[in-house]
Amino acid sequence: MISENVREFLQQPRFAVVATINADGSSQQTVLWYDLDDNAIVMNTTADRQKTYNLERDPRVSICVPDGYCYVTISGRAELIENQEQTQKDIERLAIRYLGEQTGRSRMAEFMRQQRVTIRVPIERVHAYGI
């Protein structure tokens, strides 16, 4: 489903702009770390965030990963993972991806105090521009 050049683009540690749907139908956007896991995007957040509430109510999500005028947009339906053993492994992997081994691991004490949620989005549609 994902071309090799899009896969290579997404494997770089860029930031994802994630859009969810508020209860009133308006959009809510936030910037998150992400990772590509086969044909799914994996993100992680705290359980008390608006995006978490939105995705519990309506799992539809749109993700844009930009790099200047090049970008990839992805849409799908989020699966929320609340198992804390798994969510902590996921945030550790993301922290190391974005902050490096030493700094990423040093942040784990902070993350371990938080109730975390992993957001897994199997890719339903993908569009790339400039890649």
Short mmCIF file of C-alpha atoms in Angstrom, two decimals:
data_model
loop_
_atom_site.label_atom_id
_atom_site.label_comp_id
_atom_site.label_asym_id
_atom_site.label_seq_id
_atom_site.Cartn_x
_atom_site.Cartn_y
_atom_site.Cartn_z
CA MET A 1 0.00 0.00 0.00
CA ILE A 2 2.86 2.41 0.77
CA SER A 3 5.44 3.01 -1.94
CA GLU A 4 9.09 2.58 -1.01
CA ASN A 5 9.85 6.31 -1.32
CA VAL A 6 6.92 7.17 1.00
CA ARG A 7 8.07 4.49 3.44
CA GLU A 8 11.59 5.98 3.44
CA PHE A 9 10.15 9.47 4.01
CA LEU A 10 8.04 8.28 6.96
CA GLN A 11 10.93 6.39 8.53
CA GLN A 12 12.73 9.67 9.16
CA PRO A 13 11.96 11.26 12.57
CA ARG A 14 9.73 14.06 11.37
CA PHE A 15 6.72 15.37 13.30
CA ALA A 16 3.14 14.37 12.56
CA VAL A 17 0.23 16.80 12.62
CA VAL A 18 -2.70 14.73 13.86
CA ALA A 19 -6.32 15.80 13.36
CA THR A 20 -9.21 14.32 15.32
CA ILE A 21 -12.88 15.29 15.47
CA ASN A 22 -14.28 17.19 18.46
CA ALA A 23 -17.78 16.40 19.75
CA ASP A 24 -19.15 19.50 17.98
CA GLY A 25 -17.70 18.32 14.64
CA SER A 26 -14.81 20.79 14.57
CA SER A 27 -11.26 19.56 14.14
CA GLN A 28 -8.62 19.32 16.85
CA GLN A 29 -5.00 19.23 15.73
CA THR A 30 -1.82 18.45 17.58
CA VAL A 31 1.80 17.66 16.77
CA LEU A 32 3.09 14.24 17.84
CA TRP A 33 6.03 11.92 17.56
CA TYR A 34 5.22 8.89 15.43
CA ASP A 35 6.75 5.73 14.07
CA LEU A 36 5.90 3.60 11.07
CA ASP A 37 5.15 0.01 12.05
CA ASP A 38 4.64 -2.03 8.89
CA ASN A 39 1.48 -0.42 7.45
CA ALA A 40 0.40 1.48 10.54
CA ILE A 41 1.36 4.72 12.24
CA VAL A 42 2.06 4.41 15.98
CA MET A 43 1.87 7.41 18.32
CA ASN A 44 1.62 7.80 22.08
CA THR A 45 0.04 10.36 24.39
CA THR A 46 -1.33 10.76 27.89
CA ALA A 47 -4.80 9.44 28.58
CA ASP A 48 -6.17 12.85 29.61
CA ARG A 49 -5.67 14.64 26.27
CA GLN A 50 -8.48 15.91 24.05
CA LYS A 51 -7.30 13.77 21.13
CA THR A 52 -7.68 10.66 23.32
CA TYR A 53 -11.28 11.59 24.23
CA ASN A 54 -12.01 12.37 20.58
CA LEU A 55 -10.62 9.05 19.35
CA GLU A 56 -12.56 7.11 21.98
CA ARG A 57 -15.74 8.67 20.62
CA ASP A 58 -14.82 8.70 16.91
CA PRO A 59 -11.71 6.80 15.76
CA ARG A 60 -11.36 8.62 12.43
CA VAL A 61 -8.02 10.39 12.19
CA SER A 62 -6.03 12.31 9.62
CA ILE A 63 -2.24 12.62 9.84
CA CYS A 64 0.04 14.92 7.88
CA VAL A 65 3.81 14.51 7.98
CA PRO A 66 5.35 17.59 6.33
CA ASP A 67 8.87 18.50 5.31
CA GLY A 68 8.79 21.89 3.66
CA TYR A 69 6.64 21.58 0.54
CA CYS A 70 6.84 17.79 0.58
CA TYR A 71 4.35 15.86 2.69
CA VAL A 72 2.50 12.63 3.25
CA THR A 73 -1.10 12.56 4.43
CA ILE A 74 -2.61 9.44 5.94
CA SER A 75 -6.11 8.64 7.05
CA GLY A 76 -7.47 5.72 8.99
CA ARG A 77 -9.26 4.63 12.13
CA ALA A 78 -7.30 4.69 15.35
CA GLU A 79 -6.99 1.75 17.68
CA LEU A 80 -6.30 2.82 21.27
CA ILE A 81 -4.03 0.60 23.34
CA GLU A 82 -4.26 1.22 27.08
CA ASN A 83 -2.15 -1.68 28.38
CA GLN A 84 0.48 0.23 30.38
CA GLU A 85 3.26 -2.27 29.77
CA GLN A 86 2.79 -1.82 26.03
CA THR A 87 2.25 1.95 26.13
CA GLN A 88 5.45 2.44 28.14
CA LYS A 89 7.43 0.35 25.65
CA ASP A 90 5.96 2.43 22.83
CA ILE A 91 6.79 5.81 24.39
CA GLU A 92 10.32 4.61 25.16
CA ARG A 93 10.82 3.60 21.53
CA LEU A 94 9.47 6.97 20.35
CA ALA A 95 11.58 8.94 22.85
CA ILE A 96 14.74 7.16 21.68
CA ARG A 97 13.77 7.73 18.04
CA TYR A 98 13.36 11.49 18.55
CA LEU A 99 15.74 12.29 21.41
CA GLY A 100 18.47 9.67 21.06
CA GLU A 101 19.30 6.73 23.29
CA GLN A 102 20.56 8.54 26.38
CA THR A 103 18.06 11.39 26.53
CA GLY A 104 15.16 9.16 25.49
CA ARG A 105 15.84 6.68 28.28
CA SER A 106 16.36 9.50 30.80
CA ARG A 107 12.78 10.72 30.14
CA MET A 108 11.28 7.34 31.10
CA ALA A 109 10.97 8.21 34.82
CA GLU A 110 8.64 11.05 33.82
CA PHE A 111 6.66 8.89 31.38
CA MET A 112 6.30 6.05 33.91
CA ARG A 113 4.33 8.39 36.21
CA GLN A 114 1.78 9.06 33.47
CA GLN A 115 -1.24 7.07 32.34
CA ARG A 116 -0.35 6.67 28.65
CA VAL A 117 -2.24 5.56 25.55
CA THR A 118 -0.78 4.24 22.32
CA ILE A 119 -2.60 5.32 19.18
CA ARG A 120 -2.19 2.81 16.36
CA VAL A 121 -3.56 3.87 12.97
CA PRO A 122 -3.67 1.18 10.28
CA ILE A 123 -3.20 3.11 7.05
CA GLU A 124 -6.39 3.15 4.96
CA ARG A 125 -5.44 5.94 2.56
CA VAL A 126 -2.15 7.67 1.80
CA HIS A 127 -1.32 10.63 -0.41
CA ALA A 128 2.16 11.99 -1.03
CA TYR A 129 3.25 15.24 -2.60
CA GLY A 130 6.78 16.13 -3.69
CA ILE A 131 8.29 12.82 -2.72
#
